[in-house]
Coordinates of C-alpha atoms in Angstrom, one line a residue:
M28 CA -0.2 -0.2 0.0
I29 CA 1.4 3.3 -1.2
T30 CA 1.1 6.0 1.9
K31 CA 0.7 9.6 1.5
K32 CA 4.3 9.9 2.5
M33 CA 5.9 7.8 0.1
L34 CA 3.8 9.2 -2.7
P35 CA 6.3 11.6 -4.0
F36 CA 9.3 9.0 -3.9
C37 CA 7.1 7.0 -6.0
I38 CA 6.7 9.3 -8.7
A39 CA 10.0 10.1 -9.0
L40 CA 10.9 6.9 -9.1
A41 CA 8.7 6.0 -11.8
A42 CA 9.9 9.3 -13.7
S43 CA 13.3 7.9 -13.5
V44 CA 12.0 4.3 -15.1
L45 CA 10.2 5.6 -17.7
T46 CA 13.8 7.9 -18.6
V47 CA 15.7 4.6 -18.6
T48 CA 13.4 3.0 -20.4
A49 CA 13.0 5.7 -23.3
S50 CA 16.8 5.8 -23.5
A51 CA 17.3 1.9 -23.9
Q52 CA 14.6 2.1 -26.6
S53 CA 16.4 4.8 -28.4
L54 CA 20.0 2.5 -28.5
S55 CA 19.8 -0.6 -30.3
P56 CA 20.6 -4.2 -28.8
T57 CA 24.5 -3.6 -29.6
E58 CA 24.4 -0.4 -28.0
Q59 CA 23.0 -1.1 -24.8
Q60 CA 26.0 -3.9 -24.8
I61 CA 28.4 -1.4 -25.1
V62 CA 26.5 0.7 -22.3
A63 CA 26.9 -2.7 -19.9
A64 CA 30.6 -2.9 -20.7
V65 CA 31.3 0.4 -20.0
H66 CA 29.4 0.2 -16.5
A67 CA 31.0 -3.4 -15.8
R68 CA 34.6 -1.2 -16.4
S69 CA 33.8 1.8 -14.2
E70 CA 36.5 0.4 -11.1
A71 CA 39.0 -0.7 -13.4
A72 CA 38.8 2.5 -15.5
L73 CA 39.5 4.4 -12.2
Q74 CA 42.5 2.2 -11.6
L75 CA 43.8 2.8 -14.8
L76 CA 43.6 6.8 -14.7
E77 CA 45.1 6.2 -10.7
R78 CA 48.4 4.3 -12.0
S79 CA 48.6 6.8 -15.3
V80 CA 48.2 9.7 -12.8
N81 CA 50.8 8.3 -10.0
I82 CA 53.8 8.7 -13.1
N83 CA 55.0 12.2 -13.1
S84 CA 54.6 13.2 -16.7
G85 CA 55.7 16.7 -16.9
T86 CA 56.7 17.9 -20.7
L87 CA 60.9 17.7 -19.7
N88 CA 60.2 14.6 -17.7
H89 CA 61.1 12.3 -21.1
A90 CA 61.0 8.8 -18.6
G91 CA 57.7 10.0 -17.2
V92 CA 56.5 10.6 -20.5
R93 CA 56.9 7.6 -21.9
E94 CA 56.5 5.8 -19.0
V95 CA 52.9 6.7 -19.3
G96 CA 52.8 6.0 -23.0
K97 CA 54.2 2.5 -22.1
L98 CA 50.8 2.0 -19.8
F99 CA 48.5 2.9 -22.7
R100 CA 50.6 1.1 -25.3
V101 CA 49.9 -2.2 -23.3
E102 CA 46.0 -1.2 -23.4
L103 CA 45.8 -0.3 -26.8
D104 CA 47.7 -3.5 -27.9
G105 CA 45.4 -5.6 -26.3
L106 CA 42.4 -3.9 -28.0
G107 CA 44.2 -5.1 -31.4
F108 CA 46.3 -1.9 -32.5
K109 CA 49.5 -2.0 -34.2
T110 CA 51.1 0.4 -31.9
S111 CA 54.6 2.1 -31.9
W112 CA 56.7 5.3 -30.8
S113 CA 57.7 7.8 -32.9
E114 CA 60.5 9.5 -31.6
M115 CA 61.5 13.7 -32.0
P116 CA 65.2 14.6 -32.8
A117 CA 67.3 15.0 -29.4
A118 CA 67.8 18.6 -30.3
M119 CA 64.0 19.7 -29.8
N120 CA 64.2 17.8 -26.1
R121 CA 61.0 16.0 -26.5
A122 CA 59.6 12.4 -25.7
G123 CA 58.0 11.6 -28.7
H124 CA 54.5 10.3 -29.3
L125 CA 52.5 7.0 -28.9
L126 CA 51.2 6.2 -31.9
A127 CA 48.2 3.0 -32.8
E128 CA 46.2 2.1 -36.0
R129 CA 43.6 -0.3 -36.7
E130 CA 43.2 -0.7 -40.4
G131 CA 39.8 -2.0 -41.7
S132 CA 37.1 -0.8 -44.5
Q133 CA 33.9 0.1 -42.7
G134 CA 32.5 3.1 -42.0
K135 CA 34.4 6.6 -41.2
R136 CA 38.3 6.6 -40.7
V137 CA 38.5 8.1 -37.2
L138 CA 41.5 9.8 -35.4
M139 CA 41.6 10.0 -31.7
I140 CA 43.8 12.2 -30.1
G141 CA 44.9 12.7 -26.5
H142 CA 48.5 13.6 -24.5
L143 CA 50.5 11.7 -22.3
D144 CA 52.7 14.7 -20.9
T145 CA 51.2 17.2 -18.2
V146 CA 52.4 20.7 -17.2
F147 CA 53.7 19.3 -13.7
E148 CA 57.5 18.8 -14.2
K149 CA 59.4 16.2 -11.8
D150 CA 60.0 18.4 -9.3
S151 CA 56.4 19.3 -8.8
P152 CA 55.1 19.5 -5.3
V153 CA 51.5 18.9 -6.4
Q154 CA 50.3 15.8 -5.1
L155 CA 50.0 13.1 -7.7
W156 CA 46.7 11.3 -6.6
E157 CA 44.3 12.2 -3.7
R158 CA 40.7 10.9 -3.9
K159 CA 37.9 12.7 -1.8
G160 CA 34.8 11.2 -2.1
K161 CA 33.6 11.6 -5.8
R162 CA 36.0 14.0 -6.7
V163 CA 40.0 13.5 -6.9
R164 CA 43.0 15.8 -7.5
G165 CA 46.4 15.2 -9.0
Q166 CA 48.7 16.1 -11.3
G167 CA 47.3 16.1 -14.8
V168 CA 44.1 13.9 -13.7
N169 CA 42.2 16.3 -16.1
D170 CA 44.2 17.5 -18.5
M171 CA 44.3 15.3 -19.9
K172 CA 44.9 11.9 -18.2
G173 CA 41.3 11.5 -17.8
G174 CA 40.2 11.7 -21.5
D175 CA 43.1 9.3 -22.0
V176 CA 41.2 6.8 -20.1
I177 CA 38.1 7.8 -21.7
M178 CA 39.6 6.7 -25.4
I179 CA 41.1 3.4 -24.1
E180 CA 37.6 2.4 -21.9
A181 CA 35.4 3.3 -25.2
L182 CA 37.7 1.4 -27.2
R183 CA 37.5 -1.0 -25.0
A184 CA 33.9 -1.1 -24.7
L185 CA 33.6 -1.9 -28.4
H186 CA 35.9 -4.6 -28.6
A187 CA 34.0 -6.5 -25.9
V188 CA 31.1 -6.4 -28.5
G189 CA 33.4 -7.3 -31.5
A190 CA 32.3 -3.9 -32.7
L191 CA 36.1 -3.0 -33.7
D192 CA 36.5 -5.6 -36.4
N193 CA 37.5 -4.0 -39.8
T194 CA 37.0 -0.2 -38.2
R195 CA 39.4 2.2 -39.6
I196 CA 40.5 4.3 -36.5
Q197 CA 44.2 6.0 -35.4
V198 CA 45.1 6.8 -31.7
I199 CA 47.8 9.7 -31.0
F200 CA 48.8 10.5 -27.7
S201 CA 51.3 13.6 -27.9
G202 CA 54.3 13.9 -25.5
D203 CA 54.6 17.4 -25.6
E204 CA 51.0 19.1 -25.8
E205 CA 51.6 21.2 -23.0
S206 CA 55.1 22.8 -24.6
A207 CA 55.0 21.8 -28.1
G208 CA 58.4 21.2 -29.4
H209 CA 60.0 23.2 -32.1
P210 CA 60.5 23.4 -35.2
I211 CA 56.2 22.5 -34.7
A212 CA 56.4 21.3 -38.5
T213 CA 58.3 18.4 -37.2
S214 CA 56.8 17.7 -33.8
R215 CA 53.2 17.5 -35.6
T216 CA 53.8 15.9 -38.7
D217 CA 52.3 12.8 -37.3
L218 CA 48.9 14.1 -36.3
I219 CA 48.9 15.9 -39.5
N220 CA 49.7 13.2 -41.7
A221 CA 47.1 11.4 -39.5
A222 CA 44.4 14.1 -40.4
K223 CA 45.3 13.5 -43.8
R224 CA 44.3 9.5 -43.7
S225 CA 41.0 10.4 -41.6
D226 CA 37.4 11.8 -42.0
V227 CA 36.8 12.7 -38.6
A228 CA 39.2 14.0 -35.8
L229 CA 38.1 13.6 -32.1
A230 CA 40.5 15.0 -29.1
F231 CA 39.5 14.4 -25.7
E232 CA 40.4 17.4 -23.7
G233 CA 38.6 17.9 -20.9
T234 CA 34.8 18.8 -21.5
A235 CA 33.6 22.1 -20.4
L236 CA 30.8 22.8 -18.9
D237 CA 28.2 25.4 -19.6
N238 CA 26.3 28.6 -17.2
Q239 CA 23.8 25.2 -16.0
G240 CA 26.5 23.0 -15.6
N241 CA 25.6 20.7 -18.9
A242 CA 28.5 19.3 -21.0
T243 CA 29.2 20.9 -24.1
G244 CA 31.6 20.6 -27.3
T245 CA 34.4 22.5 -28.7
I246 CA 33.6 22.9 -32.3
G247 CA 36.0 25.8 -32.9
R248 CA 39.5 27.1 -30.9
R249 CA 41.0 30.4 -31.3
A250 CA 44.6 30.5 -32.9
S251 CA 47.4 31.1 -30.8
G252 CA 49.9 33.8 -32.3
G253 CA 51.6 37.1 -31.8
F254 CA 53.6 39.9 -33.2
V255 CA 56.5 41.9 -32.7
L256 CA 56.5 45.6 -33.5
D257 CA 59.8 47.5 -34.2
V258 CA 59.8 51.4 -34.1
K259 CA 62.5 53.5 -35.1
A260 CA 62.7 57.4 -34.7
K261 CA 65.7 59.9 -34.8
Q262 CA 67.0 60.6 -31.6
G263 CA 67.9 64.2 -30.2
H264 CA 67.2 66.7 -27.6
S265 CA 64.2 66.4 -25.7
A266 CA 63.5 70.1 -26.0
T267 CA 62.8 69.3 -29.8
V268 CA 60.5 66.6 -29.5
F269 CA 57.5 67.5 -31.6
S270 CA 58.9 70.0 -34.3
H271 CA 62.1 69.3 -36.3
T272 CA 63.4 65.9 -34.7
G273 CA 60.0 64.6 -34.9
Y274 CA 57.8 62.2 -32.3
G275 CA 60.1 59.8 -31.2
A276 CA 59.8 56.0 -31.0
I277 CA 57.8 55.9 -27.7
Y278 CA 54.8 58.1 -29.0
E279 CA 55.1 56.4 -32.5
T280 CA 54.9 52.8 -30.3
A281 CA 51.9 54.7 -28.4
R282 CA 50.0 55.7 -31.6
I283 CA 50.2 52.5 -32.9
L284 CA 49.1 50.5 -30.0
N285 CA 46.1 52.9 -29.3
S286 CA 44.8 52.5 -33.0
F287 CA 45.0 48.7 -32.5
R288 CA 42.8 49.2 -29.9
E289 CA 40.4 51.7 -31.4
Q290 CA 40.0 50.2 -34.9
L291 CA 40.6 46.6 -34.8
I292 CA 38.4 45.3 -31.5
E293 CA 35.8 42.7 -32.6
P294 CA 34.4 39.5 -31.6
D295 CA 36.8 36.6 -31.1
L296 CA 39.7 38.6 -31.7
T297 CA 42.2 39.8 -29.3
F298 CA 46.0 41.2 -29.3
N299 CA 47.6 41.9 -26.3
P300 CA 51.0 43.9 -25.9
G301 CA 52.7 41.7 -23.2
N302 CA 55.8 44.0 -22.9
I303 CA 57.3 47.5 -24.1
I304 CA 60.7 48.5 -23.9
G305 CA 61.8 51.8 -25.4
G306 CA 64.9 54.4 -24.9
T307 CA 68.2 54.9 -26.2
E308 CA 69.4 51.4 -26.1
I309 CA 67.7 48.5 -25.8
S310 CA 67.7 44.7 -25.4
Y311 CA 65.2 41.8 -25.5
D312 CA 65.7 37.9 -24.3
G313 CA 63.2 36.4 -26.1
Q314 CA 64.0 32.7 -24.3
N315 CA 63.5 34.3 -21.1
S316 CA 60.9 36.8 -22.0
K317 CA 63.0 39.7 -20.4
G318 CA 64.3 43.2 -21.7
T319 CA 67.0 45.7 -20.7
V320 CA 66.8 49.7 -21.4
F321 CA 68.8 52.4 -21.1
G322 CA 67.1 56.4 -21.9
K323 CA 67.6 59.9 -20.3
T324 CA 64.5 62.0 -19.9
N325 CA 65.9 65.0 -21.8
V326 CA 66.8 63.0 -25.0
I327 CA 64.3 61.6 -27.4
A328 CA 64.0 58.1 -27.9
P329 CA 65.4 56.5 -30.8
S330 CA 64.0 52.5 -30.6
A331 CA 60.9 51.3 -28.9
Q332 CA 59.8 47.1 -29.4
V333 CA 56.6 45.5 -27.9
H334 CA 56.1 41.7 -28.4
G335 CA 52.5 41.0 -28.4
D336 CA 50.1 38.2 -28.5
L337 CA 47.1 37.4 -31.3
R338 CA 44.6 35.2 -31.7
Y339 CA 41.8 34.8 -33.9
L340 CA 39.2 32.3 -34.7
S341 CA 39.6 32.1 -38.8
A342 CA 42.2 32.4 -41.4
E343 CA 39.9 35.1 -42.9
Q344 CA 39.9 36.9 -39.9
G345 CA 43.6 36.7 -38.6
Q346 CA 44.2 38.1 -41.9
R347 CA 42.2 40.8 -42.0
A348 CA 43.6 41.5 -38.7
K349 CA 46.9 41.7 -39.8
D350 CA 46.3 43.5 -42.7
R351 CA 44.8 46.7 -40.6
M352 CA 47.9 46.6 -38.3
K353 CA 50.4 46.5 -40.9
E354 CA 48.1 49.9 -42.6
I355 CA 48.0 51.6 -38.8
V356 CA 51.8 50.4 -38.4
S357 CA 53.0 52.4 -41.9
N358 CA 51.2 55.3 -41.3
N359 CA 54.2 56.5 -39.0
L360 CA 54.5 60.6 -37.0
P361 CA 57.0 62.7 -38.3
G362 CA 60.5 61.5 -37.8
T363 CA 59.6 57.7 -37.1
S364 CA 59.6 54.4 -39.2
A365 CA 57.6 51.4 -37.6
S366 CA 57.4 47.3 -38.6
I367 CA 55.3 44.5 -37.5
R368 CA 56.0 40.8 -38.0
F369 CA 53.6 38.0 -37.0
S370 CA 54.1 34.5 -35.8
E371 CA 51.4 31.6 -35.6
N372 CA 51.9 28.6 -33.3
Y373 CA 48.5 26.9 -33.3
P374 CA 46.4 27.6 -35.9
P375 CA 42.4 28.3 -35.6
M376 CA 40.0 25.4 -35.5
S377 CA 37.1 27.8 -37.3
P378 CA 33.4 26.2 -36.4
T379 CA 33.1 24.6 -39.4
P380 CA 29.6 23.4 -40.8
G381 CA 31.4 19.4 -40.8
N382 CA 32.2 20.0 -37.1
Y383 CA 29.0 21.4 -36.0
A384 CA 27.5 18.3 -37.9
L385 CA 29.8 16.3 -35.7
L386 CA 28.8 17.9 -32.7
D387 CA 24.7 17.2 -33.6
L388 CA 25.8 13.1 -34.1
Y389 CA 27.4 13.2 -30.8
S390 CA 24.8 15.3 -29.2
K391 CA 22.0 12.6 -30.2
A392 CA 24.4 9.9 -29.1
S393 CA 24.3 11.6 -25.9
F394 CA 20.7 12.3 -25.7
D395 CA 19.5 8.6 -26.8
A396 CA 22.2 7.1 -23.8
G397 CA 19.5 9.4 -21.4
L398 CA 22.8 11.6 -20.8
G399 CA 21.0 14.6 -22.2
E400 CA 21.9 17.0 -25.1
I401 CA 25.2 18.6 -25.9
K402 CA 25.7 22.0 -27.3
A403 CA 28.6 24.1 -28.5
F404 CA 30.7 25.6 -26.1
P405 CA 31.6 29.5 -27.4
P406 CA 34.6 28.7 -29.5
G407 CA 36.3 32.1 -28.5
E408 CA 36.5 30.7 -24.7
R409 CA 38.5 27.9 -25.7
G410 CA 42.5 27.8 -25.7
A411 CA 44.6 26.1 -27.8
G412 CA 45.0 22.5 -28.2
D413 CA 46.3 20.1 -30.5
I414 CA 43.3 19.6 -32.4
Q415 CA 44.4 23.1 -34.2
F416 CA 46.9 21.5 -36.5
V417 CA 44.6 18.9 -37.9
A418 CA 41.3 20.9 -38.2
P419 CA 42.3 22.4 -41.5
Y420 CA 42.8 19.1 -43.0
V421 CA 39.2 17.2 -41.4
D422 CA 36.0 17.7 -39.7
S423 CA 36.9 17.7 -35.9
L424 CA 35.5 18.2 -32.7
D425 CA 36.8 18.6 -29.2
G426 CA 36.2 18.6 -25.5
L427 CA 35.1 15.3 -25.4
G428 CA 37.1 14.3 -22.0
A429 CA 36.3 14.0 -18.2
T430 CA 35.0 16.8 -16.2
G431 CA 36.9 19.0 -13.8
R432 CA 38.4 21.9 -12.2
G433 CA 41.8 23.8 -11.9
A434 CA 43.8 22.6 -15.1
H435 CA 47.2 23.4 -15.2
S436 CA 46.9 24.4 -11.0
P437 CA 47.7 22.7 -7.2
D438 CA 43.7 22.2 -7.3
E439 CA 43.3 20.5 -10.6
D440 CA 40.7 17.6 -10.2
L441 CA 38.3 15.8 -11.9
D442 CA 34.1 14.5 -11.3
I443 CA 34.8 10.7 -11.5
S444 CA 31.5 9.9 -12.5
S445 CA 32.2 12.1 -15.3
I446 CA 34.4 9.3 -16.9
Q447 CA 31.6 6.6 -17.1
R448 CA 29.3 9.2 -18.7
A449 CA 32.0 10.9 -21.6
T450 CA 33.1 6.9 -22.0
I451 CA 29.6 5.9 -22.7
R452 CA 29.0 8.9 -25.0
T453 CA 31.9 8.3 -27.0
A454 CA 31.5 4.5 -27.3
I455 CA 28.3 4.9 -28.8
Y456 CA 29.3 7.7 -31.1
L457 CA 32.4 5.9 -32.5
Y458 CA 29.9 2.7 -32.7
R459 CA 27.7 4.9 -35.1
L460 CA 30.5 6.3 -37.0
T461 CA 32.4 3.1 -37.9
R462 CA 29.3 1.4 -38.9

């Protein structure tokens, strides 16, 4: 007999049962088996994550990066992947990358991207692994060893039901995502070559949450680059400034930067002058981002230099900004001249229709599994990542990893339950992509 006191609980239970039943009906019998396989591995997946986090793998700790690679390589070997280690030239001071591939003829050719390194180097005081109830703290637990484990466990769930057979999947765990080795053309060759042999690229950096706490997908990331502004002027007595000697390098620098601020601002475009040096004698140490300057107040400064950061969401936006900056730089005050040069470390991942289409498929997989819809995270708000090197070649989606807080800080942590949720989404998504 149901009493009045029990009624609210019974209504809630009935609603929950209906939701689960509706979700199950949205999944095929094989997909339901995949979900069951993920559930069966929940504790083992957490143990794999703990093992990986307990290995310090700061980018410059080559032995640690390789050890994490060895741990994951054993897992991928057991799933029928052909694995190899891609060494980087010694001069680059990077550990290399773990590559894995399955050859087949069925469905989309999928590239899955993770990274083995963290920002926490060998001497970091941050604790390796510390579980606190439903959350866990540790070096790289969120960025991105949680995402790495999700990749492996999703593949394992497919393997458990025979759904990896005849699929075409490549996996790359880079060893230097947090500090890409130079030259970039060398350190990202494996990624780019894999992208050219793929139809879809999926990256497993952390899942960002929206303002309501719902999971999102990343369909765009801004380019990460920079600019250097060099300004020259006539040196002379300060009493002659604004007259026949001209305005000097510092005034011209101020004019240029203020013109940038007044004329270039638009959504998803930022240009930040990180440091300025100006005077009679200047020098700059790019390796350590330090400068020295000598200048007297009664002397018109003949030299100035600015080092800045430049970010944009599309190649077109970036080119438009650069062209306008060059135009501003060339319109000099009397007695001055200036030049500007640009660099690009990470190309933009533009929010293309193809990327949105991938998000729609991912969202449907999540919804069908009873985990809710997935909307796009504002692309201008995410930092740089390895997915950007492949985005110019293939439809791409990022942010499929774990959910946590405080990435790159001593408080970096992870919501343990997010591993299972993201693994289920990914496994169903991969199954549908590879049919």
